[in-house]
């Protein structure tokens, strides 16, 4: 199995190192000091499960790799439309793209069935720009439950979790999903093939849609948001509205809001990825987390006033970071 990790940051390098340990032919695509460190010293993984180093081929030029069986996409979703020159050399006729993204994916209604089958979600696939680069037929969805961070160039700190749930847009248990799952498990990761990954998408989104924008607006950690009574109530209301949209699309999350809040509180003084992006002056990945759900609320007729209010304020914040 030949795998390219496009966007070999904290999650991508962690997955690449694990697949390399399992014997897969792995190639990392990165840049800058991180690339230089991986070339010289390999990927160093520091983990409560045991530290290890994987000497994986790393490059900034996908043409050095050539076509692969799987592209694991570790880029932020707001980079997808521009990744054509990077991904094109990696593709052959049956290359699968495992898209490890938060929020609503560009392929969400591909082979969905029902009244919205084939609908394009404009906020995540504007004018079809993402679909033109990443054909939905290639997509394998992936919901990441692992927490990692780059401690330094070439050094991945694995904090918790090893689960990467995957699934086909058409809900089939395909051979390509099973093969990728087996390789991930051989590398020590959990990789269940879900019969309907959309339920997992909404489960993770329940936290991302609320904690991420509020953390950026308030410059607050998970613990701070959960312990502040007024903020906790706003987050609860956002979750309630999100659940209503999910249910209108026939998705069932199977976890109570109080349980979700309790889980977030246990994380402690963790800064969300959106807050970290804000602090580093990077673009905020809010379209797939918040804007898309409001768009889905529009097509399903669900009232989401709190989501709209938070979106209006956080959108202004995002415009400021992009200026």
XYZ file of C-alpha atoms in Angstrom:
323
model
C 0.000 0.000 0.000
C 1.427 3.372 -1.068
C 0.217 6.382 0.925
C 0.954 10.094 0.628
C 0.288 12.369 3.591
C -0.561 15.763 2.098
C -0.239 18.258 4.911
C 2.005 16.319 7.280
C 1.438 18.496 10.336
C 0.713 17.130 13.795
C -2.098 14.757 12.768
C -0.711 13.940 9.329
C 2.801 13.143 10.560
C 1.353 11.037 13.391
C -0.720 8.975 10.945
C 2.208 8.694 8.550
C 4.520 7.463 11.297
C 1.967 4.859 12.405
C 1.393 3.587 8.850
C 5.154 3.414 8.316
C 5.429 1.294 11.474
C 2.855 -1.033 9.916
C 4.968 -1.488 6.798
C 3.123 0.802 4.394
C 5.057 2.743 1.762
C 4.526 6.221 3.224
C 5.524 9.637 1.872
C 5.091 12.915 3.766
C 4.479 16.241 2.030
C 5.459 19.227 4.170
C 7.601 22.360 4.050
C 9.907 24.627 6.014
C 11.781 23.702 9.207
C 9.319 20.867 9.904
C 10.218 19.222 6.582
C 13.941 19.743 7.177
C 13.723 18.127 10.626
C 11.774 15.119 9.350
C 14.277 14.625 6.548
C 17.210 14.707 8.948
C 15.839 12.969 12.029
C 12.569 11.287 10.978
C 9.241 11.848 12.701
C 9.664 11.732 16.479
C 6.422 10.757 18.223
C 6.167 11.438 21.962
C 3.207 9.578 23.394
C 1.868 8.136 26.656
C 1.691 4.872 24.670
C 5.442 4.923 24.070
C 7.841 7.174 22.156
C 9.176 6.146 18.757
C 10.852 7.548 15.665
C 9.767 6.757 12.108
C 12.204 7.480 9.286
C 9.699 8.266 6.569
C 10.404 9.775 3.151
C 9.518 13.488 3.273
C 9.411 16.045 0.470
C 7.884 19.363 -0.546
C 7.372 18.145 -4.127
C 4.593 15.568 -4.690
C 6.021 14.863 -8.137
C 8.870 13.106 -6.310
C 6.285 10.620 -4.996
C 4.088 9.931 -7.986
C 0.662 8.236 -7.935
C -0.394 6.520 -4.708
C -3.214 4.291 -3.502
C -4.329 6.692 -0.762
C -3.850 10.386 -0.105
C -4.382 11.210 3.572
C -5.394 14.865 3.539
C -4.072 16.660 6.630
C -4.649 20.177 5.280
C -7.157 22.577 6.784
C -10.427 22.516 4.830
C -10.012 26.139 3.775
C -6.926 25.038 1.801
C -8.658 22.335 -0.230
C -9.669 24.451 -3.235
C -6.051 25.566 -3.771
C -4.399 22.156 -3.340
C -4.772 21.040 -6.970
C -1.093 21.413 -7.957
C -0.072 19.423 -4.868
C -2.521 16.556 -5.182
C -2.602 16.059 -8.956
C 0.793 14.241 -9.179
C -0.401 11.817 -6.478
C -3.499 10.597 -8.290
C -4.170 7.635 -10.528
C -7.531 6.300 -11.662
C -8.502 4.713 -8.338
C -6.612 6.817 -5.776
C -8.730 7.373 -2.677
C -8.586 10.632 -0.729
C -8.998 10.180 3.032
C -10.089 13.627 4.163
C -9.372 14.168 7.855
C -11.314 17.378 8.385
C -13.539 18.915 11.000
C -17.026 20.107 10.191
C -19.207 19.521 7.151
C -17.203 18.023 4.249
C -17.554 19.024 0.612
C -18.822 15.532 -0.210
C -21.608 15.567 2.397
C -24.530 15.042 -0.018
C -22.613 12.886 -2.518
C -24.583 9.621 -2.780
C -26.527 10.748 0.259
C -29.924 9.584 -0.956
C -33.178 11.366 -0.241
C -34.335 14.843 -1.266
C -30.926 16.518 -0.921
C -28.892 13.923 -2.831
C -26.134 15.629 -4.830
C -26.740 19.057 -3.263
C -23.573 21.178 -3.131
C -22.920 22.943 0.168
C -21.844 26.337 -1.093
C -20.045 27.458 2.062
C -17.592 24.532 1.921
C -17.507 24.050 -1.869
C -17.934 27.551 -3.314
C -18.891 27.356 -6.996
C -17.696 23.737 -6.943
C -14.049 24.797 -6.468
C -13.265 21.966 -4.045
C -15.109 19.287 -6.030
C -13.139 20.334 -9.104
C -9.898 19.491 -7.269
C -11.108 16.641 -5.050
C -13.681 14.597 -6.933
C -16.310 13.360 -4.444
C -15.968 9.865 -5.943
C -12.458 9.685 -4.481
C -13.498 10.746 -0.994
C -13.327 8.568 2.093
C -14.571 10.533 5.081
C -12.497 10.585 8.254
C -13.403 11.901 11.702
C -10.366 12.357 13.950
C -10.675 11.743 17.676
C -6.926 11.865 18.362
C -5.298 14.955 19.861
C -1.778 15.841 18.747
C 0.375 18.937 18.488
C 3.716 19.854 16.984
C 6.079 20.299 19.901
C 8.806 21.387 17.504
C 9.920 20.758 13.929
C 9.658 17.039 13.288
C 8.363 16.329 16.806
C 4.743 15.244 17.337
C 3.297 15.199 20.827
C 0.449 12.690 20.997
C -1.827 13.828 23.815
C -4.732 11.406 23.784
C -6.946 9.249 21.574
C -6.081 6.980 18.663
C -9.417 6.744 16.862
C -9.813 7.717 13.208
C -13.316 6.717 12.105
C -13.694 6.376 8.331
C -16.563 5.717 5.959
C -17.853 5.909 2.405
C -20.285 8.655 1.397
C -22.656 5.963 0.062
C -22.488 4.025 3.383
C -21.010 0.874 1.834
C -18.321 -1.116 3.632
C -15.954 -0.924 0.685
C -12.741 -2.902 0.106
C -10.740 0.343 -0.022
C -12.049 1.361 3.412
C -11.355 -2.070 4.872
C -7.797 -2.095 3.502
C -7.005 1.355 4.903
C -8.570 0.431 8.247
C -6.434 -2.701 8.491
C -3.255 -0.745 7.769
C -4.102 1.870 10.404
C -4.852 -0.825 12.972
C -1.581 -2.589 12.164
C 0.105 0.707 13.013
C -1.529 0.782 16.441
C -4.428 3.120 15.684
C -8.177 2.561 15.957
C -9.841 2.923 12.585
C -13.422 1.616 12.533
C -15.269 1.632 9.214
C -18.597 3.232 10.052
C -21.775 2.334 8.142
C -22.809 6.000 8.244
C -19.948 8.354 9.057
C -22.287 11.335 8.982
C -23.391 10.479 12.531
C -19.748 10.772 13.648
C -19.389 14.036 11.751
C -22.257 15.570 13.717
C -21.036 14.114 17.009
C -17.674 15.866 16.701
C -19.253 18.968 15.184
C -21.447 19.353 18.252
C -18.364 20.502 20.160
C -16.485 22.226 17.326
C -19.390 24.431 16.267
C -19.774 25.871 19.755
C -16.437 25.772 21.572
C -14.272 26.798 18.616
C -15.812 30.162 17.704
C -16.585 31.082 21.329
C -13.008 30.277 22.357
C -11.698 32.637 19.681
C -14.130 35.409 20.573
C -13.457 35.125 24.308
C -9.779 33.999 24.095
C -10.841 31.240 26.495
C -9.834 27.645 27.215
C -12.257 24.716 27.400
C -12.323 24.853 31.195
C -12.992 28.589 31.256
C -15.898 28.297 28.822
C -17.470 25.430 30.751
C -17.091 27.143 34.128
C -18.601 30.471 33.058
C -22.348 30.144 33.575
C -23.501 32.494 30.824
C -21.051 31.146 28.245
C -21.927 27.573 29.153
C -25.598 28.355 28.461
C -24.790 29.907 25.080
C -22.796 26.793 24.152
C -25.631 24.537 25.297
C -28.082 26.476 23.111
C -25.740 26.245 20.114
C -25.553 22.504 20.635
C -29.348 22.223 20.837
C -29.739 24.079 17.539
C -27.049 21.918 15.916
C -28.799 18.748 17.076
C -32.031 20.001 15.503
C -30.302 20.438 12.119
C -28.707 16.992 12.369
C -32.051 15.384 13.183
C -33.689 17.176 10.248
C -31.113 15.377 8.077
C -31.913 12.026 9.740
C -28.694 11.849 11.774
C -28.699 10.631 15.366
C -25.799 11.559 17.608
C -26.600 9.353 20.603
C -25.030 11.524 23.318
C -26.641 14.054 25.629
C -25.554 17.674 25.652
C -24.706 17.478 29.355
C -22.437 14.510 28.697
C -20.762 16.407 25.855
C -20.218 19.415 28.112
C -18.835 17.223 30.887
C -16.367 15.664 28.466
C -15.204 19.091 27.319
C -14.784 20.248 30.914
C -12.496 17.309 31.650
C -10.132 18.459 28.899
C -9.124 21.366 31.139
C -7.183 24.407 29.948
C -6.948 23.298 26.338
C -7.012 25.945 23.617
C -9.123 24.977 20.609
C -7.549 24.826 17.164
C -9.476 27.975 16.198
C -8.043 29.904 19.140
C -4.569 28.636 18.275
C -5.030 29.750 14.662
C -6.167 33.181 15.866
C -3.118 33.550 18.102
C -0.818 32.570 15.217
C -2.467 34.945 12.746
C -3.761 32.093 10.582
C -7.133 32.022 8.766
C -9.979 30.752 10.936
C -11.591 27.506 9.777
C -15.178 28.561 10.500
C -16.962 27.970 7.183
C -17.042 24.166 7.601
C -17.859 24.420 11.309
C -20.495 27.148 11.515
C -21.418 28.690 8.160
C -22.172 25.287 6.639
C -24.563 24.308 9.428
C -26.484 27.570 9.002
C -26.708 26.777 5.280
C -28.056 23.309 6.133
C -30.526 24.905 8.534
C -31.789 27.029 5.648
C -32.438 24.052 3.379
C -34.120 22.041 6.178
C -36.154 24.916 7.643
C -34.636 24.712 11.138
C -34.507 27.893 13.235
C -30.957 28.564 14.536
C -30.901 32.123 15.951
C -27.984 31.620 18.332
C -25.827 30.023 15.649
C -26.600 32.992 13.390
C -25.629 35.503 16.083
C -22.330 33.801 16.913
C -21.620 33.404 13.206
C -22.118 37.118 12.543
C -19.635 38.100 15.253
C -17.068 35.395 14.541
C -17.248 36.132 10.806
C -16.212 39.716 11.529
C -13.328 38.357 13.612
C -12.300 36.039 10.766
C -12.339 38.921 8.286
C -9.951 40.781 10.568
C -7.473 37.885 10.600
C -7.602 37.654 6.820
C -6.931 41.373 6.328
